[in-house]
Short mmCIF file of C-alpha atoms in Angstrom, two decimals:
data_model
loop_
_atom_site.label_atom_id
_atom_site.label_comp_id
_atom_site.label_asym_id
_atom_site.label_seq_id
_atom_site.Cartn_x
_atom_site.Cartn_y
_atom_site.Cartn_z
CA MET M 1 -11.08 9.72 -22.91
CA LEU M 2 -10.67 6.04 -23.92
CA ILE M 3 -8.53 6.76 -26.89
CA ARG M 4 -6.31 9.20 -24.63
CA TYR M 5 -5.90 6.04 -22.18
CA LEU M 6 -4.71 3.67 -24.87
CA SER M 7 -2.54 6.05 -26.49
CA GLN M 8 -0.84 6.59 -23.00
CA ILE M 9 -0.57 2.60 -22.40
CA GLY M 10 0.94 2.37 -25.98
CA ARG M 11 3.76 4.97 -24.89
CA TYR M 12 4.29 3.46 -21.70
CA PHE M 13 5.19 0.28 -24.10
CA LEU M 14 6.94 2.27 -26.49
CA MET M 15 8.78 3.78 -23.35
CA LEU M 16 10.05 0.80 -22.30
CA LYS M 17 11.43 -0.68 -25.35
CA GLU M 18 13.13 2.88 -25.78
CA ILE M 19 14.72 2.23 -22.03
CA PHE M 20 16.98 -0.91 -23.19
CA ASN M 21 18.22 0.45 -26.56
CA LYS M 22 21.69 2.62 -26.71
CA GLN M 23 23.17 1.64 -23.10
CA THR M 24 24.84 4.08 -21.32
CA LYS M 25 28.86 3.42 -20.41
CA TRP M 26 29.11 1.02 -17.57
CA SER M 27 31.56 3.28 -15.55
CA VAL M 28 28.85 5.83 -15.87
CA MET M 29 25.55 3.51 -15.09
CA ARG M 30 27.59 1.80 -12.21
CA ASN M 31 27.50 5.31 -10.08
CA LEU M 32 24.23 5.88 -11.02
CA ILE M 33 23.08 2.30 -10.22
CA PHE M 34 24.54 2.83 -6.55
CA LYS M 35 22.98 6.39 -6.29
CA GLU M 36 19.45 4.76 -6.59
CA ILE M 37 19.74 1.90 -4.82
CA ASP M 38 20.95 4.53 -1.65
CA ASP M 39 17.83 6.89 -2.66
CA LEU M 40 15.50 4.04 -3.39
CA ILE M 41 16.19 1.05 -1.30
CA ILE M 42 18.26 1.98 1.78
CA ASP M 43 16.01 5.15 2.64
CA SER M 44 13.00 3.39 2.54
CA LEU M 45 13.90 0.30 5.21
CA GLY M 46 13.13 2.83 7.90
CA ILE M 47 9.75 3.27 7.16
CA VAL M 48 9.31 -0.30 5.63
CA CYS M 49 10.61 -1.53 9.36
CA PHE M 50 8.64 0.94 11.34
CA ILE M 51 5.13 -0.03 9.46
CA SER M 52 5.86 -3.89 9.01
CA PHE M 53 6.32 -4.29 13.07
CA PHE M 54 3.08 -2.48 14.07
CA VAL M 55 1.17 -3.27 11.71
CA GLY M 56 2.25 -7.21 12.13
CA GLY M 57 1.45 -6.56 15.72
CA VAL M 58 -2.28 -4.99 15.14
CA VAL M 59 -2.86 -8.09 13.42
CA ALA M 60 -2.13 -10.36 15.88
CA ILE M 61 -4.01 -8.42 18.48
CA GLN M 62 -6.94 -8.09 16.03
CA THR M 63 -7.00 -11.73 15.27
CA ALA M 64 -6.61 -12.70 19.25
CA LEU M 65 -9.60 -10.50 20.16
CA ASN M 66 -12.13 -11.99 17.80
CA LEU M 67 -11.28 -15.52 18.70
CA THR M 68 -13.63 -15.38 21.43
CA ASN M 69 -14.75 -18.97 22.00
CA PRO M 70 -12.61 -20.66 24.04
CA LEU M 71 -12.49 -24.01 22.08
CA ILE M 72 -10.59 -22.60 19.30
CA PRO M 73 -6.89 -22.75 19.54
CA LYS M 74 -4.51 -19.59 20.91
CA TYR M 75 -1.98 -21.11 17.83
CA LEU M 76 -4.23 -19.73 15.30
CA ILE M 77 -3.00 -15.93 16.18
CA GLY M 78 0.35 -17.29 14.98
CA PHE M 79 -1.27 -19.13 11.48
CA ALA M 80 -3.58 -15.81 10.82
CA THR M 81 -0.06 -13.51 11.53
CA ARG M 82 1.81 -15.36 9.03
CA GLN M 83 -0.22 -15.74 6.74
CA SER M 84 -1.97 -12.52 6.39
CA VAL M 85 1.75 -10.66 6.36
CA ILE M 86 3.29 -12.89 3.76
CA LEU M 87 0.56 -13.28 1.32
CA GLU M 88 -0.73 -9.85 1.13
CA PHE M 89 0.73 -7.16 3.67
CA ALA M 90 4.48 -7.45 3.03
CA PRO M 91 4.30 -7.70 -0.68
CA THR M 92 1.08 -5.53 -1.11
CA PHE M 93 0.40 -2.93 1.24
CA ILE M 94 4.38 -2.28 1.61
CA SER M 95 4.12 -1.87 -2.37
CA VAL M 96 1.66 0.72 -2.32
CA ILE M 97 3.08 2.60 0.58
CA MET M 98 6.03 2.49 -1.82
CA ALA M 99 4.11 3.90 -4.65
CA GLY M 100 3.57 7.25 -2.39
CA LYS M 101 7.46 7.16 -1.09
CA MET M 102 9.19 6.10 -3.96
CA GLY M 103 7.06 7.08 -6.81
CA SER M 104 6.30 10.74 -6.12
CA PHE M 105 10.15 10.64 -5.42
CA ILE M 106 11.16 9.55 -9.29
CA THR M 107 8.20 11.46 -10.72
CA SER M 108 9.36 14.49 -9.20
CA SER M 109 13.22 14.24 -9.68
CA ILE M 110 12.46 13.27 -13.15
CA GLY M 111 10.09 15.85 -14.07
CA THR M 112 12.43 18.42 -12.18
CA MET M 113 14.80 17.80 -14.87
CA ARG M 114 11.97 17.75 -17.57
CA VAL M 115 11.29 21.57 -16.24
CA THR M 116 14.59 22.63 -16.10
CA GLU M 117 15.30 21.55 -19.52
CA GLN M 118 18.26 18.90 -18.20
CA ILE M 119 16.49 16.35 -20.07
CA ASP M 120 17.22 18.18 -23.15
CA ALA M 121 20.52 18.63 -22.79
CA LEU M 122 21.33 14.85 -22.40
CA GLU M 123 19.78 14.50 -26.08
CA VAL M 124 21.57 16.88 -27.09
CA MET M 125 24.75 15.40 -25.96
CA GLY M 126 23.93 11.79 -27.96
CA VAL M 127 22.44 10.47 -24.32
CA ASN M 128 19.66 7.87 -24.64
CA SER M 129 18.04 10.05 -21.42
CA LEU M 130 15.68 7.24 -20.83
CA ASN M 131 18.11 4.19 -20.22
CA TYR M 132 20.23 6.85 -18.25
CA LEU M 133 17.39 7.73 -15.79
CA VAL M 134 15.07 5.03 -15.95
CA PHE M 135 17.52 1.94 -16.26
CA PRO M 136 19.13 2.31 -13.18
CA LYS M 137 16.02 2.65 -11.20
CA ILE M 138 15.30 -0.89 -12.26
CA ILE M 139 17.74 -2.29 -11.71
CA ALA M 140 18.32 -0.70 -8.21
CA LEU M 141 14.77 -2.12 -7.31
CA LEU M 142 15.84 -5.64 -8.42
CA LEU M 143 16.53 -5.87 -4.61
CA TYR M 144 13.34 -4.67 -3.63
CA PRO M 145 12.42 -8.06 -2.75
CA PHE M 146 14.75 -7.91 0.14
CA VAL M 147 12.91 -4.97 1.50
CA ILE M 148 10.09 -7.10 1.36
CA GLY M 149 11.69 -10.04 3.14
CA ILE M 150 12.33 -7.66 5.84
CA SER M 151 9.10 -6.61 5.87
CA MET M 152 7.84 -10.20 6.51
CA PHE M 153 10.24 -10.97 9.09
CA LEU M 154 9.47 -7.74 11.30
CA GLY M 155 5.73 -8.38 10.72
CA ILE M 156 5.87 -11.86 12.10
CA PHE M 157 7.74 -10.52 14.90
CA GLY M 158 5.73 -7.53 15.98
CA GLY M 159 2.95 -10.05 15.76
CA TRP M 160 4.51 -12.29 18.38
CA LEU M 161 5.78 -9.88 20.70
CA ALA M 162 2.32 -7.75 20.57
CA GLY M 163 0.53 -11.65 21.40
CA VAL M 164 2.82 -12.48 23.88
CA TYR M 165 3.20 -9.55 26.25
CA GLY M 166 -0.15 -8.49 25.42
CA GLY M 167 -1.05 -11.50 27.36
CA PHE M 168 -3.34 -13.14 24.11
CA THR M 169 -1.38 -16.09 23.55
CA THR M 170 1.85 -17.81 24.60
CA SER M 171 5.29 -17.50 22.41
CA ALA M 172 5.09 -21.88 22.18
CA ALA M 173 1.32 -21.54 20.84
CA PHE M 174 2.36 -18.44 18.42
CA ILE M 175 5.57 -20.17 17.36
CA ASP M 176 3.59 -23.21 16.83
CA GLY M 177 0.86 -21.80 14.71
CA ALA M 178 3.48 -19.57 12.45
CA GLN M 179 4.66 -23.13 11.83
CA MET M 180 1.74 -24.98 10.97
CA GLU M 181 0.89 -26.33 7.57
CA PHE M 182 3.44 -23.71 6.20
CA ILE M 183 3.69 -24.03 2.09
CA PRO M 184 6.97 -22.94 0.36
CA PHE M 185 5.39 -22.04 -2.66
CA HIS M 186 3.70 -18.97 -0.71
CA ILE M 187 7.14 -17.42 -0.33
CA VAL M 188 7.85 -18.11 -4.04
CA TYR M 189 4.30 -16.44 -4.90
CA ALA M 190 5.20 -13.56 -2.79
CA PHE M 191 8.55 -12.86 -4.31
CA ILE M 192 6.89 -13.13 -7.53
CA LYS M 193 4.50 -10.41 -6.69
CA THR M 194 7.37 -8.24 -5.21
CA LEU M 195 9.39 -8.51 -8.76
CA ILE M 196 6.43 -7.39 -10.72
CA PHE M 197 5.44 -4.79 -8.24
CA ALA M 198 8.96 -3.47 -8.21
CA MET M 199 9.08 -2.91 -12.22
CA LEU M 200 5.93 -0.75 -11.62
CA LEU M 201 7.46 1.25 -8.98
CA ALA M 202 10.43 1.94 -11.18
CA THR M 203 8.60 2.59 -14.74
CA ILE M 204 5.26 4.04 -14.13
CA PRO M 205 6.30 6.93 -11.94
CA SER M 206 9.54 7.32 -14.57
CA PHE M 207 6.64 7.76 -17.30
CA HIS M 208 5.04 10.40 -15.98
CA GLY M 209 7.97 12.53 -15.03
CA TYR M 210 9.35 12.11 -18.14
CA TYR M 211 6.44 13.14 -20.37
CA MET M 212 5.06 15.46 -17.90
CA LYS M 213 4.33 19.32 -19.67
CA GLY M 214 4.21 22.55 -17.80
CA GLY M 215 6.38 24.29 -14.86
CA ALA M 216 6.92 23.60 -11.21
CA LEU M 217 3.35 23.15 -10.52
CA GLU M 218 2.61 20.51 -13.14
CA VAL M 219 5.33 18.14 -11.25
CA GLY M 220 3.54 18.17 -8.26
CA LYS M 221 0.54 16.95 -10.22
CA ALA M 222 2.15 14.51 -12.14
CA SER M 223 3.42 13.06 -8.64
CA THR M 224 -0.04 12.84 -7.43
CA VAL M 225 -1.12 10.91 -10.71
CA SER M 226 1.82 8.82 -10.38
CA PHE M 227 0.84 7.41 -7.24
CA VAL M 228 -3.19 7.21 -8.25
CA TRP M 229 -2.11 4.74 -11.56
CA THR M 230 0.91 2.90 -9.79
CA SER M 231 -1.35 2.10 -7.09
CA VAL M 232 -4.03 1.06 -9.23
CA CYS M 233 -1.44 -1.34 -11.35
CA ILE M 234 -0.22 -2.85 -8.35
CA ILE M 235 -3.62 -3.75 -7.31
CA LEU M 236 -5.03 -4.94 -10.66
CA PHE M 237 -1.68 -7.15 -10.84
CA ASN M 238 -2.34 -8.46 -7.36
CA TYR M 239 -5.40 -9.79 -8.36
CA ILE M 240 -4.18 -11.16 -11.37
CA LEU M 241 -1.33 -12.71 -10.21
CA THR M 242 -3.44 -14.27 -6.96
CA GLN M 243 -5.77 -15.95 -9.64
CA LEU M 244 -2.58 -17.03 -11.80
CA LEU M 245 -0.33 -18.47 -8.71
CA LEU M 246 -2.97 -19.75 -5.99
CA GLY M 247 -6.14 -19.86 -7.73
CA SER M 248 -5.58 -22.84 -9.69
#
């Protein structure tokens, strides 16, 4: 079991090396990148906006309901919402959701190409299939921090709306809390995490789709496995990066 996992990890890093070898012509690559931006970034905005807005509202309401002592100031609702959304919810929670949404799409699309022998056809034509299939996804997901930025804004906005119109706090108190003791490095920390999660979201599902074997049933199994491993890696890297960037 251990040997199998180690061999898979080794194959993953060899795949990363191969992605950047023998580049596809820019005229072809440009169209592939725009297609991946549309499939992976634009198509994900709807679900990200919906989840971010309502989870931000839930965080604000839960914080307000737990502040039962009248001596505790109401601006803490805004403070807690901002910290929760920027530090953990937007970069990490949304990335785990995207592991299901983006990851399954990437694994199934590449896995289907493997099953229908389209990847073999690319290799016969002398094309570096890994560069052709995976490199555009990596470039497209460089825009992933833009999605997380929208998630942060909508999460805090949803918290403000739920807190003010739910009668839990005033608008001025929430905004004061959201601005209180703001540390700009927290935004930098969140976007550093986001870029690393973007790399994981592009490469781990691609790995499981590219190296899968079998037929249509195995494509579904590979999608499930890729979601599990992408989520595990995101949570693991989240812990490591938090310890490195905020723990010192």
